[in-house]
CSV table of C-alpha atoms and ligand atoms in Angstrom, one decimal:
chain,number,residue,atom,x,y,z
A,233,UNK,CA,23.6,0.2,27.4
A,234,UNK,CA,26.2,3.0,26.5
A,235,UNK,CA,26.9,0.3,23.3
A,236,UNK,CA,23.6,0.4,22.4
A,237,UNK,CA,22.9,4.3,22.3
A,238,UNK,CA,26.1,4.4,20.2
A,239,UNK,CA,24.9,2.0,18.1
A,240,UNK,CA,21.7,3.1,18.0
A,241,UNK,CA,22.8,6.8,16.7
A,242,UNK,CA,25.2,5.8,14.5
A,243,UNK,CA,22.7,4.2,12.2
A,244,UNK,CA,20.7,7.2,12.2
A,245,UNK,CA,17.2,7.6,13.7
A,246,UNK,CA,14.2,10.2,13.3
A,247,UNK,CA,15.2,13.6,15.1
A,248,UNK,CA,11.2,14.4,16.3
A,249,UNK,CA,8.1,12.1,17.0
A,250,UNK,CA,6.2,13.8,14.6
A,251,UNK,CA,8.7,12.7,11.8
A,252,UNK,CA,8.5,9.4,13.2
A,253,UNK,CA,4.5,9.4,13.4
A,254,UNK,CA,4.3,10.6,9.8
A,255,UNK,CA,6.7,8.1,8.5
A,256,UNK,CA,5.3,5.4,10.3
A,257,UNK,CA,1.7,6.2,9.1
A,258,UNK,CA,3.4,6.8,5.7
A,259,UNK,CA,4.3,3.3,5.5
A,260,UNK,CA,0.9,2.4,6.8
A,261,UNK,CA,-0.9,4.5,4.5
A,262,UNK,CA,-0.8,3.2,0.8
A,263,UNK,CA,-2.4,1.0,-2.0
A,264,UNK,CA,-4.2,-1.6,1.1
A,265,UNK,CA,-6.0,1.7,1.8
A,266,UNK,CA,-7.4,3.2,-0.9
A,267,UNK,CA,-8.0,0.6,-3.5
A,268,UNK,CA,-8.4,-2.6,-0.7
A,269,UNK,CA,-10.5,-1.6,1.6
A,270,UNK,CA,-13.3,0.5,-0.2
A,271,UNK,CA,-14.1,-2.5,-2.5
A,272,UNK,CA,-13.8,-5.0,0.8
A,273,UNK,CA,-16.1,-2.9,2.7
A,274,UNK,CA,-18.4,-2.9,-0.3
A,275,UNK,CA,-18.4,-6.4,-0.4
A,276,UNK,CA,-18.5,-7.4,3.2
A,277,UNK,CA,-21.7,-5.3,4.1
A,278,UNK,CA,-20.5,-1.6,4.7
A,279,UNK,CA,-21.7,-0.7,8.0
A,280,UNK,CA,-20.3,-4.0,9.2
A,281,UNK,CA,-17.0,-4.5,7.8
A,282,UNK,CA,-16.4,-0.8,9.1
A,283,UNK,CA,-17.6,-2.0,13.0
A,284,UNK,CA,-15.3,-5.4,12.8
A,285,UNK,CA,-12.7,-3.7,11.8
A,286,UNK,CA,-12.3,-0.8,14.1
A,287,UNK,CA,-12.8,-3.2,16.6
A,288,UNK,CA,-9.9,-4.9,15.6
A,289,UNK,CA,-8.3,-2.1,15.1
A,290,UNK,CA,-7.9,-0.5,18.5
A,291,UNK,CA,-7.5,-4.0,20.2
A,292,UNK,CA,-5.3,-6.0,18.9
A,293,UNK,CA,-4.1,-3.8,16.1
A,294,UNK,CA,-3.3,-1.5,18.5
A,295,UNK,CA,-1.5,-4.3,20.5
A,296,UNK,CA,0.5,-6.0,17.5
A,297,UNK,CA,1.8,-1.8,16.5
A,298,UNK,CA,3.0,-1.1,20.4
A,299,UNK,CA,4.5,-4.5,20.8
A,300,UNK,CA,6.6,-4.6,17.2
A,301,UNK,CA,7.8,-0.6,17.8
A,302,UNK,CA,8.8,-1.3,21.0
A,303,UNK,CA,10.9,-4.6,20.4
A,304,UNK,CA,12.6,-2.4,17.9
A,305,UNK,CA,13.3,0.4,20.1
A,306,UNK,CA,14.7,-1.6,23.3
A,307,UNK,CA,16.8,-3.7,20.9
A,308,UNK,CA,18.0,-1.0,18.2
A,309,UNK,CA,18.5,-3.5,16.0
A,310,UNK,CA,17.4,-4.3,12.1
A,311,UNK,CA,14.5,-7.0,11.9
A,312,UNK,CA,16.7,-10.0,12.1
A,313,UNK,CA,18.8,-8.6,14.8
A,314,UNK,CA,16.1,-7.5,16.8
A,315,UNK,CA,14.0,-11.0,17.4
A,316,UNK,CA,17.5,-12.3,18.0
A,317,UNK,CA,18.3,-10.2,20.4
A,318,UNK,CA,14.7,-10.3,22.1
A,319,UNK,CA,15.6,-14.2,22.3
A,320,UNK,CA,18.1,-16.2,20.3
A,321,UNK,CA,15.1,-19.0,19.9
A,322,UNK,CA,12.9,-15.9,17.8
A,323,UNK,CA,15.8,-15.6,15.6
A,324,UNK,CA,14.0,-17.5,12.6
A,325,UNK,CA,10.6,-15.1,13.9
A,326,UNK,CA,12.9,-12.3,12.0
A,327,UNK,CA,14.2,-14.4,9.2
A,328,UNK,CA,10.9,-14.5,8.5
A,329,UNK,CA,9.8,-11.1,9.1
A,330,UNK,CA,12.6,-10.1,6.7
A,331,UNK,CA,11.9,-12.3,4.1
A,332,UNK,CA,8.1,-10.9,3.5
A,333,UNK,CA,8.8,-6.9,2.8
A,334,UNK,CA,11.6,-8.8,0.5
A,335,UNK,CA,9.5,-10.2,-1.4
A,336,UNK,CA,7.0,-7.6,-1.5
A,337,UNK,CA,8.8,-4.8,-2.7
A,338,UNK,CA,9.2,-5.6,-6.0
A,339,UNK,CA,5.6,-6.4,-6.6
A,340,UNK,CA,5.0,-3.3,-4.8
A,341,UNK,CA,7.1,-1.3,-7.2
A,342,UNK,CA,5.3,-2.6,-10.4
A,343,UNK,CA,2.4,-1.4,-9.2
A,344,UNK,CA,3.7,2.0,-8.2
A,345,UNK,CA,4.8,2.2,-11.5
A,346,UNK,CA,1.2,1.2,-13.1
A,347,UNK,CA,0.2,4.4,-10.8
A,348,UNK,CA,3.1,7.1,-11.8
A,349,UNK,CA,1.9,6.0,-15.4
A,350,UNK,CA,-1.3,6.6,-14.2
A,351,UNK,CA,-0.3,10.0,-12.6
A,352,UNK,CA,1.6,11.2,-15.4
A,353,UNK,CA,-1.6,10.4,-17.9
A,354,UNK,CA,-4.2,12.3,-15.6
A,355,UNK,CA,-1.2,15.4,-15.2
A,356,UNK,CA,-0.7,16.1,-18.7
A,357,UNK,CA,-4.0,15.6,-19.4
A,358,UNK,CA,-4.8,12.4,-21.6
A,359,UNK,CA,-6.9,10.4,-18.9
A,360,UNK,CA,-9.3,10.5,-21.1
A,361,UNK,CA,-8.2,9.0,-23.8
A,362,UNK,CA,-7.3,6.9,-21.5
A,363,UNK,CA,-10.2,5.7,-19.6
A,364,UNK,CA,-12.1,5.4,-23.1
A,365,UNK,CA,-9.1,3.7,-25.3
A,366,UNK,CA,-9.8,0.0,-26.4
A,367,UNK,CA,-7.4,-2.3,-28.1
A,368,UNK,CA,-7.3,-5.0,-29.8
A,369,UNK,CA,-5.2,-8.4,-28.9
A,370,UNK,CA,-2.8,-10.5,-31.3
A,371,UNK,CA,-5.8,-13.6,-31.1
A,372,UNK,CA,-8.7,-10.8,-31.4
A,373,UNK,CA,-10.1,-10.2,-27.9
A,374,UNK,CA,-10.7,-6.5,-26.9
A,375,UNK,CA,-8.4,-5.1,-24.3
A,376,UNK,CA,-8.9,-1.7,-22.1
A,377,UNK,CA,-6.3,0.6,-22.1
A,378,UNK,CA,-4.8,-1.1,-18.8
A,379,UNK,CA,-4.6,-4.9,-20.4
A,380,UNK,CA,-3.1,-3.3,-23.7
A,381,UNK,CA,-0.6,-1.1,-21.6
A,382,UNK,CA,0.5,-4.4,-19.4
A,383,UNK,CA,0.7,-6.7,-22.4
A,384,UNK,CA,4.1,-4.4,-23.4
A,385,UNK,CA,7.5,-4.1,-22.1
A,386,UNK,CA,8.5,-0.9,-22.8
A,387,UNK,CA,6.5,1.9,-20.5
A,388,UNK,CA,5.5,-0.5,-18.1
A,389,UNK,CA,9.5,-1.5,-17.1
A,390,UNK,CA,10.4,2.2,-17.5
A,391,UNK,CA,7.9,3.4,-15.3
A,392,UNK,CA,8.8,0.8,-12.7
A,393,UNK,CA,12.7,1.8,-12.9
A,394,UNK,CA,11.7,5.1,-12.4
A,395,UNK,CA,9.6,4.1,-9.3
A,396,UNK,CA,12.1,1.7,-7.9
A,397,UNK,CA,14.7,4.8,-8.3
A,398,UNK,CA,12.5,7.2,-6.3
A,399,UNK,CA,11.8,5.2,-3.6
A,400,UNK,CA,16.3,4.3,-3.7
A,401,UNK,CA,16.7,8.1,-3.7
A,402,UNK,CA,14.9,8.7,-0.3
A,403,UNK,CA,16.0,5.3,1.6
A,404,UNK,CA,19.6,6.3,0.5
A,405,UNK,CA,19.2,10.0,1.9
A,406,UNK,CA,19.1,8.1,5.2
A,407,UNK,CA,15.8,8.0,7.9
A,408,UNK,CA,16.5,12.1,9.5
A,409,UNK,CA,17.0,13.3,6.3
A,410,UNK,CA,15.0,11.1,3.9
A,411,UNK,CA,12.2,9.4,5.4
A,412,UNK,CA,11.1,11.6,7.8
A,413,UNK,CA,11.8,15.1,5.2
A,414,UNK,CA,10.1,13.2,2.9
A,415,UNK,CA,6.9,11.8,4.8
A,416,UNK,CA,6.5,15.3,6.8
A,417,UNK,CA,5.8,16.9,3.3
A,418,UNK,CA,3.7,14.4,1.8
A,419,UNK,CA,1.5,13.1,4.5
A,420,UNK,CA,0.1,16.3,5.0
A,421,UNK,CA,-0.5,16.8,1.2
A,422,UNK,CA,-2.1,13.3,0.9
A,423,UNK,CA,-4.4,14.4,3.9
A,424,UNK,CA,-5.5,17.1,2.2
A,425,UNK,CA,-6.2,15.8,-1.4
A,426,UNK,CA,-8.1,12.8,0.4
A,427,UNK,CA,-10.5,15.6,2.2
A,428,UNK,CA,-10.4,17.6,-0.7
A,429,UNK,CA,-11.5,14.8,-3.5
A,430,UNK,CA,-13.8,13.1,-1.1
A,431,UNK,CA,-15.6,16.3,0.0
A,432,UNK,CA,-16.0,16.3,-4.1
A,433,UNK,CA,-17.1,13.0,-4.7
A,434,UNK,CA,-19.9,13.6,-2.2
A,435,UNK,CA,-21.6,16.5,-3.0
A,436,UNK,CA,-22.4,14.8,-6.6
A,437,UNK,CA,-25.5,14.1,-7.2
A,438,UNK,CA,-27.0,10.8,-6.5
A,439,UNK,CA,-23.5,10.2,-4.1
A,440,UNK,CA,-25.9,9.8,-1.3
A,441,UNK,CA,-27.2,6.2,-2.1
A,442,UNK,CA,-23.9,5.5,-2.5
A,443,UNK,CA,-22.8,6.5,0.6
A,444,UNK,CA,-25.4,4.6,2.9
A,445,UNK,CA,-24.2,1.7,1.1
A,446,UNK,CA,-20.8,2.1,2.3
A,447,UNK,CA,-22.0,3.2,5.9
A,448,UNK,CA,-24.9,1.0,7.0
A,449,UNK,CA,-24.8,-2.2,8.0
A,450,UNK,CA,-26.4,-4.0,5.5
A,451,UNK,CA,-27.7,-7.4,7.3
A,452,UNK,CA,-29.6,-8.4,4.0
A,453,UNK,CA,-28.2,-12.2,3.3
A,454,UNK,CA,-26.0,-12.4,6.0
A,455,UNK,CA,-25.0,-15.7,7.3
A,456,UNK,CA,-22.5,-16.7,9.7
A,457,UNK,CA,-20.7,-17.9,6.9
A,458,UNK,CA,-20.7,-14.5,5.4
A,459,UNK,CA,-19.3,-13.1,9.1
A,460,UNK,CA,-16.5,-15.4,9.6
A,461,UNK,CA,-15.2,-14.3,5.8
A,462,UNK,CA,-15.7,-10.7,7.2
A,463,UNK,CA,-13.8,-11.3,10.0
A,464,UNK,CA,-11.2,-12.9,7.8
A,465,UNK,CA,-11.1,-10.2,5.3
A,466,UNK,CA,-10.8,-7.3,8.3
A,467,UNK,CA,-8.3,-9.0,9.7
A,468,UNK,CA,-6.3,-9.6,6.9
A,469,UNK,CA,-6.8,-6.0,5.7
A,470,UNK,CA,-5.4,-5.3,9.2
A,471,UNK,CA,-2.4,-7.1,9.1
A,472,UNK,CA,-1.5,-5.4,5.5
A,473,UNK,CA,-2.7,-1.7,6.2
A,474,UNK,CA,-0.8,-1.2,9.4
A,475,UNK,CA,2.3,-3.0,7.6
A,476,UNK,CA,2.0,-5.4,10.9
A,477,UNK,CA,4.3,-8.9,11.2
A,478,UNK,CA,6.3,-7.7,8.4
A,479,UNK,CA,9.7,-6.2,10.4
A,480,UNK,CA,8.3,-2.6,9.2
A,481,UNK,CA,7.2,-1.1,12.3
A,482,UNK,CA,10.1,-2.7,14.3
A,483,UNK,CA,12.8,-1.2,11.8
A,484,UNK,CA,11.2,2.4,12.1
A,485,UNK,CA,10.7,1.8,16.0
A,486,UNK,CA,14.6,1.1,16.4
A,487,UNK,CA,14.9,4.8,14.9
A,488,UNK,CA,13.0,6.3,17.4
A,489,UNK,CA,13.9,8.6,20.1
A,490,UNK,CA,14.1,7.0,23.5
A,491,UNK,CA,12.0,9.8,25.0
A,492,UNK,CA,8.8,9.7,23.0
A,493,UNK,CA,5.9,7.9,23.8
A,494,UNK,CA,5.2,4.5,21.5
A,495,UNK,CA,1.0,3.9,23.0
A,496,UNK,CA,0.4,8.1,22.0
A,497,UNK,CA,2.3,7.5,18.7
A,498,UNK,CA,0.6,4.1,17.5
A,499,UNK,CA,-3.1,5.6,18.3
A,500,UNK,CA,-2.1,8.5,16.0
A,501,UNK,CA,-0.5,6.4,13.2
A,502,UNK,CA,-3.8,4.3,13.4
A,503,UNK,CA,-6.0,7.2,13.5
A,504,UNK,CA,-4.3,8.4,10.3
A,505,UNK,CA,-4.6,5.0,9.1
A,506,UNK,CA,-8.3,4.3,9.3
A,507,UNK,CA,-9.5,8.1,8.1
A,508,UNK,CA,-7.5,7.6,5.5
A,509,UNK,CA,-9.2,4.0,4.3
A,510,UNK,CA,-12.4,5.2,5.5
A,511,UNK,CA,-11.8,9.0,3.4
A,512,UNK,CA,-10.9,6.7,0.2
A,513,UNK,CA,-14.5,4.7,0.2
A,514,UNK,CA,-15.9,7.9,0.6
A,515,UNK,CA,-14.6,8.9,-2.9
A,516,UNK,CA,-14.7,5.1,-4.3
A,517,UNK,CA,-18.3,4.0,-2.9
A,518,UNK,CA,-20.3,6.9,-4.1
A,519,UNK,CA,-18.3,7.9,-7.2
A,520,UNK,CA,-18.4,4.1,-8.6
A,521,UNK,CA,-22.2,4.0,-7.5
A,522,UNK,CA,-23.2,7.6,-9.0
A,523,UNK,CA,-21.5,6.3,-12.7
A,524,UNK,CA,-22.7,2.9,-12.5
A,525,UNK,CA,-25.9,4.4,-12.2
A,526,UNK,CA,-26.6,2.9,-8.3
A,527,UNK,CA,-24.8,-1.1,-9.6
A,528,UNK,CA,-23.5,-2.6,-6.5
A,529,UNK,CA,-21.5,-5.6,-8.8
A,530,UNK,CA,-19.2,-2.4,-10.0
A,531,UNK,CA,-17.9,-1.9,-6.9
A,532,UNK,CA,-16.9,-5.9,-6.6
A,533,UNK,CA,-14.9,-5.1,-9.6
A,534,UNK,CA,-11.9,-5.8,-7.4
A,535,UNK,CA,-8.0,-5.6,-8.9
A,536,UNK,CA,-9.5,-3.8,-11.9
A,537,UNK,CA,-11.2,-0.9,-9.9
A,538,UNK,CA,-8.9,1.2,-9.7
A,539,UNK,CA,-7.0,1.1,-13.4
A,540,UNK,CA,-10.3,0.4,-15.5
A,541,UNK,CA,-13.4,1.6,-13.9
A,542,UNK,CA,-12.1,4.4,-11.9
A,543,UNK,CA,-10.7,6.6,-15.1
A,544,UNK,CA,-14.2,6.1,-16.5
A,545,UNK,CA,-16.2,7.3,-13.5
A,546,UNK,CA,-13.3,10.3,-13.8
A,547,UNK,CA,-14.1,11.2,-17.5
A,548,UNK,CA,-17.5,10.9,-16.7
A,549,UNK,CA,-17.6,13.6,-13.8
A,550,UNK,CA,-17.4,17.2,-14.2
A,551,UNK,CA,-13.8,18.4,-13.6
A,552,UNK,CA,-13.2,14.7,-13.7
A,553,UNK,CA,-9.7,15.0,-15.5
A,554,UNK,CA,-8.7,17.3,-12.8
A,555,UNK,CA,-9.7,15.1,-9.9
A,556,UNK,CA,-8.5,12.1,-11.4
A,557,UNK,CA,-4.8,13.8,-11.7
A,558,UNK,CA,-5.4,14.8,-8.1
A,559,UNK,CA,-6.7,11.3,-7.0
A,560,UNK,CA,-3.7,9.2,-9.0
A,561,UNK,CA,-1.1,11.6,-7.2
A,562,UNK,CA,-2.6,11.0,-3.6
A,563,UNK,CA,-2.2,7.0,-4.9
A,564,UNK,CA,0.9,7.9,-5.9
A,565,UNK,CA,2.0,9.1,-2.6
A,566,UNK,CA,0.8,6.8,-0.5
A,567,UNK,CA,1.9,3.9,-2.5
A,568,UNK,CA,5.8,5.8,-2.6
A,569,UNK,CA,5.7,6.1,1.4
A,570,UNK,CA,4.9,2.4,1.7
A,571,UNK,CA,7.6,1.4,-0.8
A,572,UNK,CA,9.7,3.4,1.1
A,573,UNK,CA,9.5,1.2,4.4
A,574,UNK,CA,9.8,-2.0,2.5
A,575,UNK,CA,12.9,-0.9,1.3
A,576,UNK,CA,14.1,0.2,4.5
A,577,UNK,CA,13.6,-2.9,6.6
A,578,UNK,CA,15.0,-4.8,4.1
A,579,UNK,CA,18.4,-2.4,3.7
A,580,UNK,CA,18.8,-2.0,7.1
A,581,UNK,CA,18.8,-5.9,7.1
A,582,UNK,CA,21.4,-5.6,4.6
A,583,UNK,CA,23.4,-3.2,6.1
A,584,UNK,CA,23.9,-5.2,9.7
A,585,UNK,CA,24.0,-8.3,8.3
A,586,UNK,CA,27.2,-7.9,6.0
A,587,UNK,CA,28.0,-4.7,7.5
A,588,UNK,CA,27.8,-2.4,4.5
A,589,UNK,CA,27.3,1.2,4.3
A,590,UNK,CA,23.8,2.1,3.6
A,591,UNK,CA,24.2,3.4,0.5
A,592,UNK,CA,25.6,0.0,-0.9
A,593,UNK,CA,23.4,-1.9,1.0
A,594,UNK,CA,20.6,0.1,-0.7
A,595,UNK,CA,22.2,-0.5,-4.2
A,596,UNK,CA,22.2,-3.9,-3.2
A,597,UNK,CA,18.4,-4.3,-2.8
A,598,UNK,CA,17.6,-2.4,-5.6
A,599,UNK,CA,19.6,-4.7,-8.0
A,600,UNK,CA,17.7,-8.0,-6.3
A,601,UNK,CA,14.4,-5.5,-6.6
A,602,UNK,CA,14.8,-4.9,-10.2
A,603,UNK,CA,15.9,-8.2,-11.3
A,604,UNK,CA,12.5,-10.4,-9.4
A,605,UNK,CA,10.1,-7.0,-10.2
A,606,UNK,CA,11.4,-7.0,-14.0
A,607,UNK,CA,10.8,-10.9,-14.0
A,608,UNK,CA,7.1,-9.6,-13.2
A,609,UNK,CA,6.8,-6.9,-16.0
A,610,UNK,CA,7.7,-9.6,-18.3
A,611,UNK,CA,5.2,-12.3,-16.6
A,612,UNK,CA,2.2,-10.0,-18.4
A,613,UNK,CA,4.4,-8.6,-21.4
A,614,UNK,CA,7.0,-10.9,-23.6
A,615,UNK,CA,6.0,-14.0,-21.5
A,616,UNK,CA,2.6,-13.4,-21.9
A,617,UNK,CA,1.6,-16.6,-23.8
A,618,UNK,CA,3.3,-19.1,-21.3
A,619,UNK,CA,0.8,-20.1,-19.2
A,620,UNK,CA,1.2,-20.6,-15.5
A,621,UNK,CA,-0.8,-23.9,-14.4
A,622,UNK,CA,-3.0,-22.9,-17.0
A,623,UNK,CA,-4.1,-19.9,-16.1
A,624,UNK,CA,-4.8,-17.0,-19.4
A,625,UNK,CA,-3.2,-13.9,-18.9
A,626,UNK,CA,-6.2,-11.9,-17.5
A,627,UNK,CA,-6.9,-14.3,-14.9
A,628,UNK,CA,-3.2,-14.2,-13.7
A,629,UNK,CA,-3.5,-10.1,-13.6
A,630,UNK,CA,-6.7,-10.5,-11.5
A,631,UNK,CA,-5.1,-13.3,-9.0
A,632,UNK,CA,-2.0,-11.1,-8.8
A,633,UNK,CA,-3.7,-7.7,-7.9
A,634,UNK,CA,-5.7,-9.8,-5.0
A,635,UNK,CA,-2.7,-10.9,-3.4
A,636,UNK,CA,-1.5,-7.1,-2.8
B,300,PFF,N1,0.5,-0.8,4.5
B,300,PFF,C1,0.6,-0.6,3.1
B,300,PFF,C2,-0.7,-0.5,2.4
B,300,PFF,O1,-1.8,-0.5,3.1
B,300,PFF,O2,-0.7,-0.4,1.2
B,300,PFF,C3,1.3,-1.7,2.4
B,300,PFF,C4,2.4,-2.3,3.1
B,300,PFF,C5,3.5,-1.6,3.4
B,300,PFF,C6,2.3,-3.6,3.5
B,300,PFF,C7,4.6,-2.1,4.0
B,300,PFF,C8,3.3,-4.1,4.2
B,300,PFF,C9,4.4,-3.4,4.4
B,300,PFF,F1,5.4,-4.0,5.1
């Protein structure tokens, strides 16, 4: 036991339980919330998709969160060392774990570079042109601003280097004094943007159709078939949203203090969670349905929501360049405090497996990172006339934005 504390402290852990609840609902917080689940709700019958799942949610949700936080704080272990401690026959159970915030976080950091572009656009003030810009491709097919600014090299691998290098900084500065710094400041700012912009959002006019869209349950064609995909979809929203059976929650659970209480913890991280998913179809829903003029199909838009039709509803609102530099920094943050947990579980893997410091463990992972994310940026830029089983390039953006 006395081992274990020692080895317990001496790879660092978070010095309060709000630090840890923050950076927990930090890494549960991100993209899955606010682009994901407005437009599956949308689809899936608002009122219904909400019920199914928040019943999820606080059942087995809740379950899957206590059980994962507390295997990491019994064991104190990384991922890989924790199933394997729990039961040498579970070892593969981490392998596994391990292996999916690998592979990820680079995908995860090309995005998050899509979104500082974003950010830095609506900031200084050209989301305009941005939302309205329309290019044309090499064989003559018009392209938005977002296929155009995919379809090159250049901005989109800076912008991921530079994302890839923020999220290094904070995982390198160690879980007290990175993470947890880090996610006490932002979390709160996210919070308050999300109230902010959605408190906006609704008191436009003609928001209100919108919003008993998102709200009621709409039973109008729905089958059984139509539940069971609901199910499905809550279920896998679940899984992704609360960064569940991916080592996450058992890496930031073997950094927490023996004296706090995991059950109060997880029913705050899942609170903060599902307000902030239900907050971001508050902007989405009514937004989308106030500039699409009350269209439903805009809102099934899906991967291209958020970087085509959302600067448009934002040019097309007053103040709209303002709140879309305020919306595309809360994506911002809550994508970088995600990021931030991938890379995390996967360096604290690296750092007990071939015992390394955790700054060259880090290093480590961000070379691999680079190297599969840049393959990536190319897949849609310099490579984007080889065709993968066929598929044209704006199909393969579409499949590869569903799979987030
Ligand atoms: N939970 C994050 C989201 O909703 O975007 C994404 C995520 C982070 C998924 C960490 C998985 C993970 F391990």
């Amino acid at each position: 036991m006395s081992q274990k504390t020692t080895e317990t402290s001496s790879r660092g852990g978070f010095a309060s339980k709000l630090g840890f609840v923050l950076s927990a609902a930090g890494s549960a917080v991100g993209l899955g919330n606010i682009w994901r689940f407005p437009y599956l709700a949308a689809k899936y019958g608002g009122g219904i998709f909400l019920l199914i799942y928040l019943i999820f949610a606080i059942t087995f949700g809740f379950t899957m969160m206590v059980t994962e936080i507390a295997i990491g704080r019994k064991t104190g272990k990384s991922v890989i060392g924790a199933y394997k401690a729990v039961n040498k026959r579970f070892s593969f159970l981490g392998y596994l774990a391990a292996l999916i915030p690998g592979l990820i976080l680079p995908y995860y950091c090309v995005i998050g570079g899509w979104v500082l572009k974003y950010t830095t656009s609506f900031v200084t003030g050209s989301g305009r042109d941005m939302a309205n810009a329309a290019f044309t491709s090499i064989d003559g097919t018009e392209l938005t601003f977002f296929e155009n600014f995919i379809s090159h090299l250049g901005q989109p691998a800076l912008f991921f280097v530079i994302y890839v290098a923020l999220t290094a900084i904070v995982v390198i500065m160690g879980v007290e004094k990175g993470i947890e710094k880090v996610s006490k400041i932002l979390m709160p700012v996210l919070l308050i943007l999300i109230i902010g912009i959605s408190a906006y959002t609704l008191s436009l006019d003609g928001a209100g159709e919108g919003l008993r869209y998102y709200i009621l349950p709409n039973f109008r064609d729905f089958t059984a078939e139509k539940l069971l995909k609901t199910i499905a979809g809550a279920v896998g929203q679940l899984f992704y949203s609360m960064s569940i059976a991916m080592g996450i929650m058992v890496t930031y659970g073997s950094y927490m203090r023996k004296e706090d209480a995991i059950e109060g913890s997880v029913r705050q991280i899942e609170v903060f969670d599902t307000a902030v998913a239900f907050l971001a179809g508050l902007i989405i829903v009514p937004a989308v349905f106030v500039f699409s003029g009350g269209d439903a199909a805009a809102l099934n838009a899906g991967p291209g929501l958020m970087f085509i039709t959302l600067p448009k509803v934002f040019d097309a609102m007053p103040a709209g360049q303002f709140i879309g530099a305020a919306f595309f920094i809360l994506v911002a943050l809550a994508a970088l405090t995600s990021s931030i947990s991938l890379m995390e579980t996967v360096t604290a893997v690296v750092m007990e497996k071939f015992r390394l410091n955790r700054t060259k463990s880090c290093i480590a992972v961000v070379i691999a990172t680079l190297i599969i994310g840049m393959l990536s940026v190319m897949g849609y830029s310099v490579w984007d006339t080889v065709k993968i089983f066929g598929m044209a390039k704006r199909h393969s953006v579409q499949s590869f934005c569903t799979t987030l």
